[in-house]
Amino acid sequence: MADTAPSKPTACLAMADGTVFYGAGFGATGQTVAELCFNTAMTGYQEIMTDPSYAGQIVTFTFPHIGNTGVTPEDDETGNPVAAGMVVKWDPTLASNWRSTEELKDWLTRTGRIAIGGIDTRRLTRAIRQQGAPHVALAHDPDGNFDVEALVASARAWSGLEGMDLAKDVTCAQSYRWDEMRWAWPDGFPKQSAAKHKVVAIDYGAKRNILRCLASAGCDVTVLPASASAEEILAHNPDGVFLSNGPGDPAATGEYAVPMIKTILDTTELPVFGICLGHQMLALALGAKTVKMNHGHHGANHPVKEYATGKVEITSMNHGFAVDAQTLPDGVEETHVSLFDGSNCGIRLADRPVFSVQQHPEASPGPQDSFYLFERFAEAMAARKAAVA
C-alpha cells in the first residue's frame, strides 16, 4: 500500500507492516529506524525535537504549521535534536519570527536529523492509534532512489523500545551546576543568586526547562549522571533529590536506578520529586510495575486530575510507558490521573515528602498549570529543614 506525492518523492516512510508513505524530504539525507509516535502540540516543535525523552522515536506532528517560527538556541531543551526524525503535513515555510536565528530545514541538516513532508498526517495518526506505535524506517534521498523492501525489512528487524535503556545515551557525562532560571521578558534567562535549597538532580535525559524551574523555585541545582550512586548523591549533602525525565524502557533503566533510589529512601528522610521517567523510576523503587502503552501520550493538551483538590490541569506529556496503578503497594497513594484514558499520572508516599508525576510541569512547550509542583518540592525541603533545625 502506498501514498505517492504529486512530484517525484525524495523521502520514504516505511512501516513494519509494509505500508509505505512517500513525500518530500528535508533536513539530513540518509535513513534511520525508530518507533513512530505523534504529538498534538500546536507550538514548540523545536523543544519537542530536542527533548531527550524522544530518543529512539520519530515524531509525527499533527499540527500542520511546522517551521514557521524557525529555531533559536534559546528554545533548545538539550544541545541538539534527540528525536530520530520528523514527519509533517506541509513542507516547512520560511521562518517569520523575531527570535528566529535559523531555518528549520537548515537546523535539521546541520544536526543530522531526517524529515519528511507532504504526508497525510491524519491518516498516519489514525494508524498509530489503532495499531499501536509502529516500528518504521525513514529515508531521505534527493534523487528519489529507495529500496522499499530493504526499508520495510529494517523496520521489522528493529528491536523496539521495550527492554532498551536509553537514559545512558542521553545523560550528562559528568556532574555540573545549574543556576539559570525561567525565561522572562526582556532579559531572557536570569541567574539564581539567592538559592535556599541544595538539590541533586539525577539526569536520565533532563530537559533544561526542568532545571530552570528548580532554580526559579529557589534551588541550587547540581546535576549528576543517571548512573550516580546513592553515596555520590549524599556526598553533596542535598536538601532534596530530583529524578528527571528521560527515554526508553523504565524497567531497563531501573536495573541501576532503582537500587540507588531505594537506598536514598531507606537511609534518609530527604524529599524526593520525580517527573516522567523519574516518576516511573520512583514507582519501581516503591514496588510498583510499569507497562508499555499502545501509542503513549505526546502533546500539550492532556487533562490531568489531582485527586486531593479535584483540580483539572491541562498538561504537557511525552511518554510511551506508564505506571500500573493496580500494582501500587500499601502506603503509596495515587495522586493524579489522566482524564483521557485513566492512566496513572502521579504518586506519593502517604507519610513522607516523596512524590512524582507523569506529566511535564515545566511545559516547554505547553501550559503552565503544573508549575506549582516545583514550589511544592521547595516547600517540602523547607519544612524538613525547619523540623530538624
CSV table of C-alpha atoms in Angstrom, one decimal, residues 90 159 225 300 339:
chain,number,residue,atom,x,y,z
A,90,TRP,CA,3.3,20.5,4.7
A,159,SER,CA,14.1,-4.5,18.3
A,225,PRO,CA,24.7,11.3,35.6
A,300,ALA,CA,0.4,19.8,25.2
A,339,LEU,CA,-8.7,12.1,32.1
